[in-house]
Structure formats: C-alpha cells, structure tokens
Amino acid sequence: MNILVVGSGGREHAIALAVKKSPLCENLICAPGNPGMANLGRCVPVDVADPKALADLAEAEKVDLAIIGPEIPLVAGVVDEFRARGLRAFGPAAAAAALEGSKAFSKNFMKKYSIPTAAFETFTDLASAKKFLAEHPAPIVVKASGLAAGKGAVVCLTDKEANDAVEEMLGDKAVFGESGKTVVIEEFMEGEEASLFAVCDGKDYVLLSSAQDHKRVFDGDKGPNTGGMGAYTPAPVVTPEILSAVKSQIIEPTLKGMAAEGSPYTGVLYVGIMVTKNGPKVVEYNCRLGDPECQVVLPVYDGDLLALFDAAEKGELRNFDAPASPKMSAAIVVMASEGYPGSYEKGKEIFGIEDAEATGAMVVHAGTKMADGKLLTNGGRVLGVVGTGKDLQAALDKAYEACGKIRFEGAFYRKDIGQKGLARCKK
C-alpha cells in the first residue's frame, strides 16, 4: 500500500514508525513531516489546514490510504474532501470531528445521549459568563469551545482565576480568537484523569491501551497547562471495572449517538475521562490520537497498526482479530524549550539523539528542523523520549536514561512522569 501520513509532530512521527513496520506498507509519504519522519519516508511540504491541497497530493501520489494525524485538517473537512474524490482517508468527517472542534457541541451531545460528564453552561458574552461565575464560586473549569492546541481548558481554583479566564476569552483580549468566542463553564470534577483511544468504523471499535498524560509544565503538576509533558501506558487507574463502564456508558453510546445524528464516527475517538467516586466521566473528546499518549500507546500495540486502520476505514472491524491487552509498559518524557508554554527561542542545535537511541529508547521529533546539516529546535515541545519495558518502572528508567544523553540549550523536562502510576502499582 502507498501510505500518506498527514502532520508534522511527535504523534505523526510515532504513527509513521508504527505504519512503517507493517508488511502492508510499500511506500510512505509524510506531509509535511519532520526530520525524524524523513528517515522513514519522503516528506512533501503542504499546508495541513488545506483539505484540497492534501487531496491533490494524494491523487498525484496515487495514495491508497491517508492517515490524518492532527485535529486541524479533520475539523476542516479533509476526510470529506477525500471521500468526495473517491480517495480513502482514516479519520472522522468534519461533522463527526465536531466532537473536538466544538466543546459546546460535544457537551450538548453528551447531555442529549446521557453520557456522564460535568454539569455545564455555554456563553457567548462576557456579562452573562461573569454573572454565572458570581453564582458558582471556584473551583470551576473554563473552556474555549473551539480548537486551542490543548491549552483552552483552564482549571480555576480561585474566583479571580475564573474571571480572568473568561475575560481573556470573551473580553477585548480574545486570546483564543474565534476558538474562544463561545465559552463552556463546567463544574470542577474531583478524581484522576486518564485517556482512552477507540479505533472506530462507524459502528464497531477496537480499544487501544489506556494512558495517562501529564498536562502541567512542572513537576508536581505545577504551572500552566501544556500540550503534554509526558505520558505512560497502561494506566493502573483504569481498572477492569472502570474500563467496562467506559465502554458501556461512554464509547458505545457515543458511537450510537453519532450514527443517530447522521454522522457515523470513523477514525480514532479519544476519550479523556475523570475517574470520580461516581465512576468515569468525560472530560473531553478528541477526534484523533492524543499527543503525547499516542507515542506510548502505539509501541505497545501487539499487532499490525496499518491493518487496523485499514479495516476501520473500510468498516470491517466487526471481524477484525485484535490482539489482547499489551504485554509491556511504555513511558514518554517530553523535552521542551526553555520558556514553554510561554515564549521561547528556536534554532538551538540538538545533540545526542544517536546516543539516546543506543540505550534502546525511541526518540520522536515534535518540534525540530534541519538547517545547514544541523538538527535544530523548532518548537516548544522539541522531542519525546520513549522507553518500553516489562513494567512501568523499567519503561521510565529507559526513558530517563535516554533523556540524559540528549542536549540542547535551554532544554528541560519533568522528572516525575509516571509517579501516580507507580504509586498505584505498589498498592
């Protein structure tokens, strides 16, 4: 098969690594790709936010299946464009991708189909939002309804934080632009978060390994939210009982509900859950693999990932022979640029990746570029260092050993990835 992987981050590098292992993959094209992906296939510069340009590329390259990594092209309708031209793309159509593209839509959808989530209200004007906050004191959560690169959800522990958040979204600053013109304010849920990924064909699904992300920038879950500073799989907080509840109360009603809405869900359905004292509740949906969770979930999948995606796109998951639960653990530590998630400098030379990979770890490129034969930083989250092992401790040991081999000016990373999981393993 001639495969196109769309995207340029760590998630897409991990997808490309997994796809390249499949005997079904004869040729790999990455659009636009990154320096790590360039070692696996041919990288073609293209605007991922332009569905027409992506479909033109697929036609020109006679692509058999496109795998869409990021949410932006999915919400923009790239799968619709492919299907209109008789091309195959793995991912949800735009109407289904609204589960991520509009938090207002997803919350109302969950309410309609009785899917457990936090109580909420939506607002489009500042005065109404502030009035609501005056009647509902912190802690509370304020979310920009649209896409915000994983940074549009603000957990407000004080009334001032809550008012500042709605000011930033609905006030003159409008820091999230169009994405923040509608705001969802919801109750603060107490519990522990986890991520689950269902590969869906519109009716049936295959569940991948559970994971836990680390959103805050500093150790001890301190500082602002980021796109993710690390993750591990499987997540011990997702017990067999919790998993059963997620399937019956969340994933299956979601697929049935989307079909009833006339938008059958194909592709990866990411469900971020909060494990509360009353069971799992949805924190958010994403319409694609999570980043950095993808980088740990895919390496432990004991099967042919491309065959899975191919079967899902064809609507043939009912009889798909999915492997059992993973036999190993994986952990990723994200190496970031100084200043992230605020302002940071780019163009710092990166050293030591070969030494890191020599430890047996996998290094995925998230924000890098090549210039004059040198590998340079080109983003806030620069690299993801992935370790695998027989258990979580072994995976973490390998990831952190490899991190110690990599150097670039201003590099930093969290030193406490996986600690919640380790604590649960010891119980």
PDB file of C-alpha atoms in Angstrom, residues 120-377:
ATOM      1  CA  PHE A 120     -22.059  22.900  32.294  1.00  0.00           C
ATOM      2  CA  GLU A 121     -23.366  26.073  30.691  1.00  0.00           C
ATOM      3  CA  THR A 122     -22.253  27.805  27.483  1.00  0.00           C
ATOM      4  CA  PHE A 123     -21.769  31.554  26.967  1.00  0.00           C
ATOM      5  CA  THR A 124     -21.040  33.952  24.132  1.00  0.00           C
ATOM      6  CA  ASP A 125     -20.977  37.236  26.081  1.00  0.00           C
ATOM      7  CA  LEU A 126     -18.788  38.330  28.952  1.00  0.00           C
ATOM      8  CA  ALA A 127     -21.512  39.751  31.194  1.00  0.00           C
ATOM      9  CA  SER A 128     -23.529  36.521  31.275  1.00  0.00           C
ATOM     10  CA  ALA A 129     -20.425  34.451  31.943  1.00  0.00           C
ATOM     11  CA  LYS A 130     -19.377  36.701  34.834  1.00  0.00           C
ATOM     12  CA  LYS A 131     -22.875  36.603  36.288  1.00  0.00           C
ATOM     13  CA  PHE A 132     -22.765  32.813  36.223  1.00  0.00           C
ATOM     14  CA  LEU A 133     -19.357  32.783  37.912  1.00  0.00           C
ATOM     15  CA  ALA A 134     -20.679  35.052  40.673  1.00  0.00           C
ATOM     16  CA  GLU A 135     -23.328  32.442  41.389  1.00  0.00           C
ATOM     17  CA  HIS A 136     -20.974  29.457  41.062  1.00  0.00           C
ATOM     18  CA  PRO A 137     -17.742  30.014  43.019  1.00  0.00           C
ATOM     19  CA  ALA A 138     -14.449  28.279  42.289  1.00  0.00           C
ATOM     20  CA  PRO A 139     -13.126  25.701  41.817  1.00  0.00           C
ATOM     21  CA  ILE A 140     -14.579  25.685  38.322  1.00  0.00           C
ATOM     22  CA  VAL A 141     -13.381  24.982  34.777  1.00  0.00           C
ATOM     23  CA  VAL A 142     -13.464  27.487  31.902  1.00  0.00           C
ATOM     24  CA  LYS A 143     -13.005  26.181  28.351  1.00  0.00           C
ATOM     25  CA  ALA A 144     -12.718  27.841  24.965  1.00  0.00           C
ATOM     26  CA  SER A 145     -15.213  25.950  22.799  1.00  0.00           C
ATOM     27  CA  GLY A 146     -13.016  25.764  19.695  1.00  0.00           C
ATOM     28  CA  LEU A 147      -9.595  24.299  18.976  1.00  0.00           C
ATOM     29  CA  ALA A 148      -6.870  25.762  21.174  1.00  0.00           C
ATOM     30  CA  ALA A 149      -3.879  23.411  20.803  1.00  0.00           C
ATOM     31  CA  GLY A 150      -4.634  21.697  24.101  1.00  0.00           C
ATOM     32  CA  LYS A 151      -4.415  24.953  26.067  1.00  0.00           C
ATOM     33  CA  GLY A 152      -8.022  26.166  26.016  1.00  0.00           C
ATOM     34  CA  ALA A 153      -9.146  24.494  29.251  1.00  0.00           C
ATOM     35  CA  VAL A 154      -8.412  26.490  32.398  1.00  0.00           C
ATOM     36  CA  VAL A 155      -8.878  24.826  35.777  1.00  0.00           C
ATOM     37  CA  CYS A 156      -9.673  27.780  38.045  1.00  0.00           C
ATOM     38  CA  LEU A 157      -9.031  27.273  41.746  1.00  0.00           C
ATOM     39  CA  THR A 158      -9.990  30.853  42.686  1.00  0.00           C
ATOM     40  CA  ASP A 159     -12.768  33.212  41.614  1.00  0.00           C
ATOM     41  CA  LYS A 160     -10.138  35.626  40.264  1.00  0.00           C
ATOM     42  CA  GLU A 161      -8.665  32.929  38.017  1.00  0.00           C
ATOM     43  CA  ALA A 162     -12.136  32.137  36.682  1.00  0.00           C
ATOM     44  CA  ASN A 163     -12.955  35.775  35.947  1.00  0.00           C
ATOM     45  CA  ASP A 164      -9.537  36.305  34.352  1.00  0.00           C
ATOM     46  CA  ALA A 165     -10.110  33.264  32.122  1.00  0.00           C
ATOM     47  CA  VAL A 166     -13.461  34.457  30.779  1.00  0.00           C
ATOM     48  CA  GLU A 167     -12.011  37.972  30.339  1.00  0.00           C
ATOM     49  CA  GLU A 168      -9.219  36.523  28.197  1.00  0.00           C
ATOM     50  CA  MET A 169     -11.651  34.532  26.070  1.00  0.00           C
ATOM     51  CA  LEU A 170     -14.700  36.796  25.781  1.00  0.00           C
ATOM     52  CA  GLY A 171     -13.165  40.199  26.574  1.00  0.00           C
ATOM     53  CA  ASP A 172     -11.168  42.571  24.405  1.00  0.00           C
ATOM     54  CA  LYS A 173      -8.021  40.405  24.521  1.00  0.00           C
ATOM     55  CA  ALA A 174      -9.735  37.421  22.841  1.00  0.00           C
ATOM     56  CA  VAL A 175      -6.551  35.376  23.322  1.00  0.00           C
ATOM     57  CA  PHE A 176      -8.061  32.327  21.601  1.00  0.00           C
ATOM     58  CA  GLY A 177      -9.607  34.291  18.742  1.00  0.00           C
ATOM     59  CA  GLU A 178     -12.563  32.571  17.099  1.00  0.00           C
ATOM     60  CA  SER A 179     -11.985  29.473  19.244  1.00  0.00           C
ATOM     61  CA  GLY A 180     -12.853  31.438  22.388  1.00  0.00           C
ATOM     62  CA  LYS A 181     -15.931  33.267  21.118  1.00  0.00           C
ATOM     63  CA  THR A 182     -18.057  30.571  22.736  1.00  0.00           C
ATOM     64  CA  VAL A 183     -17.071  29.516  26.248  1.00  0.00           C
ATOM     65  CA  VAL A 184     -18.087  26.451  28.231  1.00  0.00           C
ATOM     66  CA  ILE A 185     -18.068  26.789  32.022  1.00  0.00           C
ATOM     67  CA  GLU A 186     -18.371  23.495  33.839  1.00  0.00           C
ATOM     68  CA  GLU A 187     -18.206  22.040  37.304  1.00  0.00           C
ATOM     69  CA  PHE A 188     -14.853  21.024  38.711  1.00  0.00           C
ATOM     70  CA  MET A 189     -14.608  17.230  38.828  1.00  0.00           C
ATOM     71  CA  GLU A 190     -12.534  15.604  41.535  1.00  0.00           C
ATOM     72  CA  GLY A 191     -10.623  12.475  40.628  1.00  0.00           C
ATOM     73  CA  GLU A 192      -7.798  11.223  38.437  1.00  0.00           C
ATOM     74  CA  GLU A 193      -7.631  11.682  34.672  1.00  0.00           C
ATOM     75  CA  ALA A 194      -6.868   9.060  32.056  1.00  0.00           C
ATOM     76  CA  SER A 195      -7.051   8.720  28.279  1.00  0.00           C
ATOM     77  CA  LEU A 196      -8.643   6.001  26.162  1.00  0.00           C
ATOM     78  CA  PHE A 197      -8.499   5.521  22.406  1.00  0.00           C
ATOM     79  CA  ALA A 198     -11.079   3.652  20.358  1.00  0.00           C
ATOM     80  CA  VAL A 199     -10.376   2.897  16.704  1.00  0.00           C
ATOM     81  CA  CYS A 200     -13.853   3.137  15.162  1.00  0.00           C
ATOM     82  CA  ASP A 201     -15.508   2.242  11.873  1.00  0.00           C
ATOM     83  CA  GLY A 202     -18.857   3.948  12.500  1.00  0.00           C
ATOM     84  CA  LYS A 203     -20.430   1.015  14.369  1.00  0.00           C
ATOM     85  CA  ASP A 204     -17.718  -1.155  15.901  1.00  0.00           C
ATOM     86  CA  TYR A 205     -14.451  -0.332  17.621  1.00  0.00           C
ATOM     87  CA  VAL A 206     -11.138  -1.699  18.859  1.00  0.00           C
ATOM     88  CA  LEU A 207      -9.845  -0.273  22.114  1.00  0.00           C
ATOM     89  CA  LEU A 208      -6.146   0.555  22.444  1.00  0.00           C
ATOM     90  CA  SER A 209      -4.219   0.611  25.719  1.00  0.00           C
ATOM     91  CA  SER A 210      -5.184   3.177  28.374  1.00  0.00           C
ATOM     92  CA  ALA A 211      -2.789   6.034  29.116  1.00  0.00           C
ATOM     93  CA  GLN A 212      -2.255   8.924  31.499  1.00  0.00           C
ATOM     94  CA  ASP A 213      -0.995  12.312  30.318  1.00  0.00           C
ATOM     95  CA  HIS A 214       0.836  14.978  32.339  1.00  0.00           C
ATOM     96  CA  LYS A 215      -0.516  18.368  31.254  1.00  0.00           C
ATOM     97  CA  ARG A 216       1.150  20.754  33.694  1.00  0.00           C
ATOM     98  CA  VAL A 217       4.569  22.066  32.751  1.00  0.00           C
ATOM     99  CA  PHE A 218       6.400  21.495  36.051  1.00  0.00           C
ATOM    100  CA  ASP A 219       6.942  18.628  38.488  1.00  0.00           C
ATOM    101  CA  GLY A 220       4.157  18.018  40.979  1.00  0.00           C
ATOM    102  CA  ASP A 221       1.562  19.102  38.387  1.00  0.00           C
ATOM    103  CA  LYS A 222       2.512  22.755  38.898  1.00  0.00           C
ATOM    104  CA  GLY A 223       2.389  25.618  36.434  1.00  0.00           C
ATOM    105  CA  PRO A 224       0.232  26.219  33.361  1.00  0.00           C
ATOM    106  CA  ASN A 225      -1.261  23.582  31.093  1.00  0.00           C
ATOM    107  CA  THR A 226       0.738  22.450  28.079  1.00  0.00           C
ATOM    108  CA  GLY A 227       0.148  20.181  25.126  1.00  0.00           C
ATOM    109  CA  GLY A 228       1.517  17.384  27.338  1.00  0.00           C
ATOM    110  CA  MET A 229       4.856  16.886  29.107  1.00  0.00           C
ATOM    111  CA  GLY A 230       4.797  13.097  29.296  1.00  0.00           C
ATOM    112  CA  ALA A 231       2.600  10.033  29.438  1.00  0.00           C
ATOM    113  CA  TYR A 232       2.608   6.332  30.205  1.00  0.00           C
ATOM    114  CA  THR A 233       0.635   3.199  29.389  1.00  0.00           C
ATOM    115  CA  PRO A 234      -1.201   1.251  30.645  1.00  0.00           C
ATOM    116  CA  ALA A 235      -2.766   3.490  33.306  1.00  0.00           C
ATOM    117  CA  PRO A 236      -3.431   1.496  36.517  1.00  0.00           C
ATOM    118  CA  VAL A 237      -6.258   3.901  37.439  1.00  0.00           C
ATOM    119  CA  VAL A 238      -8.229   2.354  34.562  1.00  0.00           C
ATOM    120  CA  THR A 239      -9.202  -0.866  36.300  1.00  0.00           C
ATOM    121  CA  PRO A 240     -11.203  -3.585  34.509  1.00  0.00           C
ATOM    122  CA  GLU A 241     -14.325  -2.210  36.220  1.00  0.00           C
ATOM    123  CA  ILE A 242     -13.613   1.350  35.039  1.00  0.00           C
ATOM    124  CA  LEU A 243     -12.862   0.084  31.540  1.00  0.00           C
ATOM    125  CA  SER A 244     -16.144  -1.788  31.395  1.00  0.00           C
ATOM    126  CA  ALA A 245     -18.019   1.342  32.477  1.00  0.00           C
ATOM    127  CA  VAL A 246     -16.228   3.466  29.866  1.00  0.00           C
ATOM    128  CA  LYS A 247     -17.223   1.030  27.133  1.00  0.00           C
ATOM    129  CA  SER A 248     -20.880   0.724  28.114  1.00  0.00           C
ATOM    130  CA  GLN A 249     -21.551   4.266  29.362  1.00  0.00           C
ATOM    131  CA  ILE A 250     -19.326   6.369  27.100  1.00  0.00           C
ATOM    132  CA  ILE A 251     -17.829   4.811  23.961  1.00  0.00           C
ATOM    133  CA  GLU A 252     -20.811   2.742  22.821  1.00  0.00           C
ATOM    134  CA  PRO A 253     -23.424   5.488  23.462  1.00  0.00           C
ATOM    135  CA  THR A 254     -21.137   7.943  21.645  1.00  0.00           C
ATOM    136  CA  LEU A 255     -20.954   5.774  18.534  1.00  0.00           C
ATOM    137  CA  LYS A 256     -24.705   5.111  18.608  1.00  0.00           C
ATOM    138  CA  GLY A 257     -25.401   8.805  19.194  1.00  0.00           C
ATOM    139  CA  MET A 258     -23.211   9.997  16.334  1.00  0.00           C
ATOM    140  CA  ALA A 259     -24.851   7.473  13.999  1.00  0.00           C
ATOM    141  CA  ALA A 260     -28.262   8.723  15.118  1.00  0.00           C
ATOM    142  CA  GLU A 261     -27.135  12.282  14.379  1.00  0.00           C
ATOM    143  CA  GLY A 262     -26.318  11.221  10.820  1.00  0.00           C
ATOM    144  CA  SER A 263     -22.555  11.465  11.370  1.00  0.00           C
ATOM    145  CA  PRO A 264     -21.187   7.940  11.928  1.00  0.00           C
ATOM    146  CA  TYR A 265     -17.822   8.177  13.669  1.00  0.00           C
ATOM    147  CA  THR A 266     -14.840   6.645  11.885  1.00  0.00           C
ATOM    148  CA  GLY A 267     -11.220   7.108  12.928  1.00  0.00           C
ATOM    149  CA  VAL A 268      -9.766   7.382  16.414  1.00  0.00           C
ATOM    150  CA  LEU A 269     -12.104   8.526  19.158  1.00  0.00           C
ATOM    151  CA  TYR A 270     -10.076   9.863  22.076  1.00  0.00           C
ATOM    152  CA  VAL A 271     -11.984   9.960  25.350  1.00  0.00           C
ATOM    153  CA  GLY A 272     -10.379  11.893  28.195  1.00  0.00           C
ATOM    154  CA  ILE A 273     -12.006  10.678  31.385  1.00  0.00           C
ATOM    155  CA  MET A 274     -12.054  11.679  35.037  1.00  0.00           C
ATOM    156  CA  VAL A 275     -12.250   8.701  37.349  1.00  0.00           C
ATOM    157  CA  THR A 276     -14.548  10.084  40.056  1.00  0.00           C
ATOM    158  CA  LYS A 277     -16.110   8.479  43.116  1.00  0.00           C
ATOM    159  CA  ASN A 278     -19.232   8.079  40.962  1.00  0.00           C
ATOM    160  CA  GLY A 279     -17.392   6.364  38.130  1.00  0.00           C
ATOM    161  CA  PRO A 280     -15.787   7.638  34.912  1.00  0.00           C
ATOM    162  CA  LYS A 281     -16.981  10.906  33.380  1.00  0.00           C
ATOM    163  CA  VAL A 282     -15.933  12.545  30.118  1.00  0.00           C
ATOM    164  CA  VAL A 283     -13.531  15.468  30.436  1.00  0.00           C
ATOM    165  CA  GLU A 284     -13.265  15.908  26.670  1.00  0.00           C
ATOM    166  CA  TYR A 285     -13.378  14.163  23.328  1.00  0.00           C
ATOM    167  CA  ASN A 286     -10.635  14.428  20.740  1.00  0.00           C
ATOM    168  CA  CYS A 287     -11.097  13.324  17.147  1.00  0.00           C
ATOM    169  CA  ARG A 288      -7.609  11.828  16.779  1.00  0.00           C
ATOM    170  CA  LEU A 289      -4.818  10.150  18.699  1.00  0.00           C
ATOM    171  CA  GLY A 290      -3.593  12.158  21.686  1.00  0.00           C
ATOM    172  CA  ASP A 291      -0.131  13.672  21.829  1.00  0.00           C
ATOM    173  CA  PRO A 292       1.995  12.520  23.689  1.00  0.00           C
ATOM    174  CA  GLU A 293      -0.162   9.494  24.636  1.00  0.00           C
ATOM    175  CA  CYS A 294      -0.018   8.203  21.056  1.00  0.00           C
ATOM    176  CA  GLN A 295       3.755   7.820  21.362  1.00  0.00           C
ATOM    177  CA  VAL A 296       3.361   5.244  24.144  1.00  0.00           C
ATOM    178  CA  VAL A 297       0.115   3.546  23.107  1.00  0.00           C
ATOM    179  CA  LEU A 298       1.259   2.616  19.595  1.00  0.00           C
ATOM    180  CA  PRO A 299       4.575   0.920  20.552  1.00  0.00           C
ATOM    181  CA  VAL A 300       2.781  -1.499  22.899  1.00  0.00           C
ATOM    182  CA  TYR A 301       0.108  -2.448  20.345  1.00  0.00           C
ATOM    183  CA  ASP A 302       0.864  -6.100  19.646  1.00  0.00           C
ATOM    184  CA  GLY A 303      -0.465  -6.177  16.121  1.00  0.00           C
ATOM    185  CA  ASP A 304      -0.391  -4.564  12.685  1.00  0.00           C
ATOM    186  CA  LEU A 305      -1.496  -0.957  13.196  1.00  0.00           C
ATOM    187  CA  LEU A 306      -1.865  -0.252   9.488  1.00  0.00           C
ATOM    188  CA  ALA A 307      -4.105  -3.306   9.093  1.00  0.00           C
ATOM    189  CA  LEU A 308      -6.244  -1.987  11.960  1.00  0.00           C
ATOM    190  CA  PHE A 309      -6.598   1.491  10.439  1.00  0.00           C
ATOM    191  CA  ASP A 310      -7.285  -0.023   7.013  1.00  0.00           C
ATOM    192  CA  ALA A 311     -10.050  -2.254   8.390  1.00  0.00           C
ATOM    193  CA  ALA A 312     -11.611   0.650  10.295  1.00  0.00           C
ATOM    194  CA  GLU A 313     -11.709   2.857   7.199  1.00  0.00           C
ATOM    195  CA  LYS A 314     -13.365   0.012   5.269  1.00  0.00           C
ATOM    196  CA  GLY A 315     -15.962  -0.541   8.006  1.00  0.00           C
ATOM    197  CA  GLU A 316     -14.675  -4.054   8.690  1.00  0.00           C
ATOM    198  CA  LEU A 317     -13.851  -4.047  12.408  1.00  0.00           C
ATOM    199  CA  ARG A 318     -16.622  -6.449  13.405  1.00  0.00           C
ATOM    200  CA  ASN A 319     -14.491  -9.443  12.387  1.00  0.00           C
ATOM    201  CA  PHE A 320     -11.086  -7.874  12.969  1.00  0.00           C
ATOM    202  CA  ASP A 321      -8.782 -10.082  15.035  1.00  0.00           C
ATOM    203  CA  ALA A 322      -7.438  -7.539  17.536  1.00  0.00           C
ATOM    204  CA  PRO A 323      -4.576  -8.548  19.851  1.00  0.00           C
ATOM    205  CA  ALA A 324      -5.090  -8.944  23.586  1.00  0.00           C
ATOM    206  CA  SER A 325      -4.004  -6.409  26.195  1.00  0.00           C
ATOM    207  CA  PRO A 326      -0.417  -5.167  25.809  1.00  0.00           C
ATOM    208  CA  LYS A 327       2.333  -7.297  27.346  1.00  0.00           C
ATOM    209  CA  MET A 328       4.559  -4.356  28.223  1.00  0.00           C
ATOM    210  CA  SER A 329       4.551  -0.787  29.522  1.00  0.00           C
ATOM    211  CA  ALA A 330       5.769   2.392  27.844  1.00  0.00           C
ATOM    212  CA  ALA A 331       6.555   5.905  29.044  1.00  0.00           C
ATOM    213  CA  ILE A 332       7.407   9.136  27.254  1.00  0.00           C
ATOM    214  CA  VAL A 333       9.239  12.153  28.633  1.00  0.00           C
ATOM    215  CA  VAL A 334       8.889  15.359  26.615  1.00  0.00           C
ATOM    216  CA  MET A 335      11.974  17.548  26.278  1.00  0.00           C
ATOM    217  CA  ALA A 336      10.907  21.175  25.886  1.00  0.00           C
ATOM    218  CA  SER A 337      12.394  24.579  25.127  1.00  0.00           C
ATOM    219  CA  GLU A 338      13.054  26.991  27.980  1.00  0.00           C
ATOM    220  CA  GLY A 339      10.049  29.287  28.406  1.00  0.00           C
ATOM    221  CA  TYR A 340       7.458  26.823  27.087  1.00  0.00           C
ATOM    222  CA  PRO A 341       4.412  27.030  27.171  1.00  0.00           C
ATOM    223  CA  GLY A 342       5.079  30.786  27.035  1.00  0.00           C
ATOM    224  CA  SER A 343       7.555  32.425  24.661  1.00  0.00           C
ATOM    225  CA  TYR A 344      10.727  30.526  23.796  1.00  0.00           C
ATOM    226  CA  GLU A 345      13.630  30.710  21.377  1.00  0.00           C
ATOM    227  CA  LYS A 346      14.071  28.421  18.386  1.00  0.00           C
ATOM    228  CA  GLY A 347      17.155  27.355  16.465  1.00  0.00           C
ATOM    229  CA  LYS A 348      19.143  25.666  19.256  1.00  0.00           C
ATOM    230  CA  GLU A 349      21.303  22.798  17.987  1.00  0.00           C
ATOM    231  CA  ILE A 350      20.370  19.347  19.270  1.00  0.00           C
ATOM    232  CA  PHE A 351      22.994  16.763  20.209  1.00  0.00           C
ATOM    233  CA  GLY A 352      22.966  13.166  21.418  1.00  0.00           C
ATOM    234  CA  ILE A 353      19.964  11.560  19.726  1.00  0.00           C
ATOM    235  CA  GLU A 354      22.036   8.621  18.448  1.00  0.00           C
ATOM    236  CA  ASP A 355      23.412   8.054  21.958  1.00  0.00           C
ATOM    237  CA  ALA A 356      19.869   8.157  23.338  1.00  0.00           C
ATOM    238  CA  GLU A 357      18.603   5.634  20.789  1.00  0.00           C
ATOM    239  CA  ALA A 358      21.568   3.382  21.560  1.00  0.00           C
ATOM    240  CA  THR A 359      20.034   2.805  25.007  1.00  0.00           C
ATOM    241  CA  GLY A 360      17.049   1.130  23.322  1.00  0.00           C
ATOM    242  CA  ALA A 361      14.772   4.155  23.679  1.00  0.00           C
ATOM    243  CA  MET A 362      12.774   5.655  20.828  1.00  0.00           C
ATOM    244  CA  VAL A 363      13.160   9.386  20.137  1.00  0.00           C
ATOM    245  CA  VAL A 364      10.270  11.097  18.334  1.00  0.00           C
ATOM    246  CA  HIS A 365      10.553  14.548  16.792  1.00  0.00           C
ATOM    247  CA  ALA A 366       7.895  17.039  17.873  1.00  0.00           C
ATOM    248  CA  GLY A 367       9.425  20.450  17.135  1.00  0.00           C
ATOM    249  CA  THR A 368      12.641  20.137  15.128  1.00  0.00           C
ATOM    250  CA  LYS A 369      14.043  21.252  11.776  1.00  0.00           C
ATOM    251  CA  MET A 370      17.159  20.711   9.666  1.00  0.00           C
ATOM    252  CA  ALA A 371      19.232  23.707   8.620  1.00  0.00           C
ATOM    253  CA  ASP A 372      22.710  23.599   7.060  1.00  0.00           C
ATOM    254  CA  GLY A 373      23.051  19.965   8.026  1.00  0.00           C
ATOM    255  CA  LYS A 374      22.270  20.628  11.698  1.00  0.00           C
ATOM    256  CA  LEU A 375      19.269  19.446  13.701  1.00  0.00           C
ATOM    257  CA  LEU A 376      17.702  22.447  15.468  1.00  0.00           C
ATOM    258  CA  THR A 377      14.861  23.128  17.864  1.00  0.00           C
TER     259      THR A 377
END
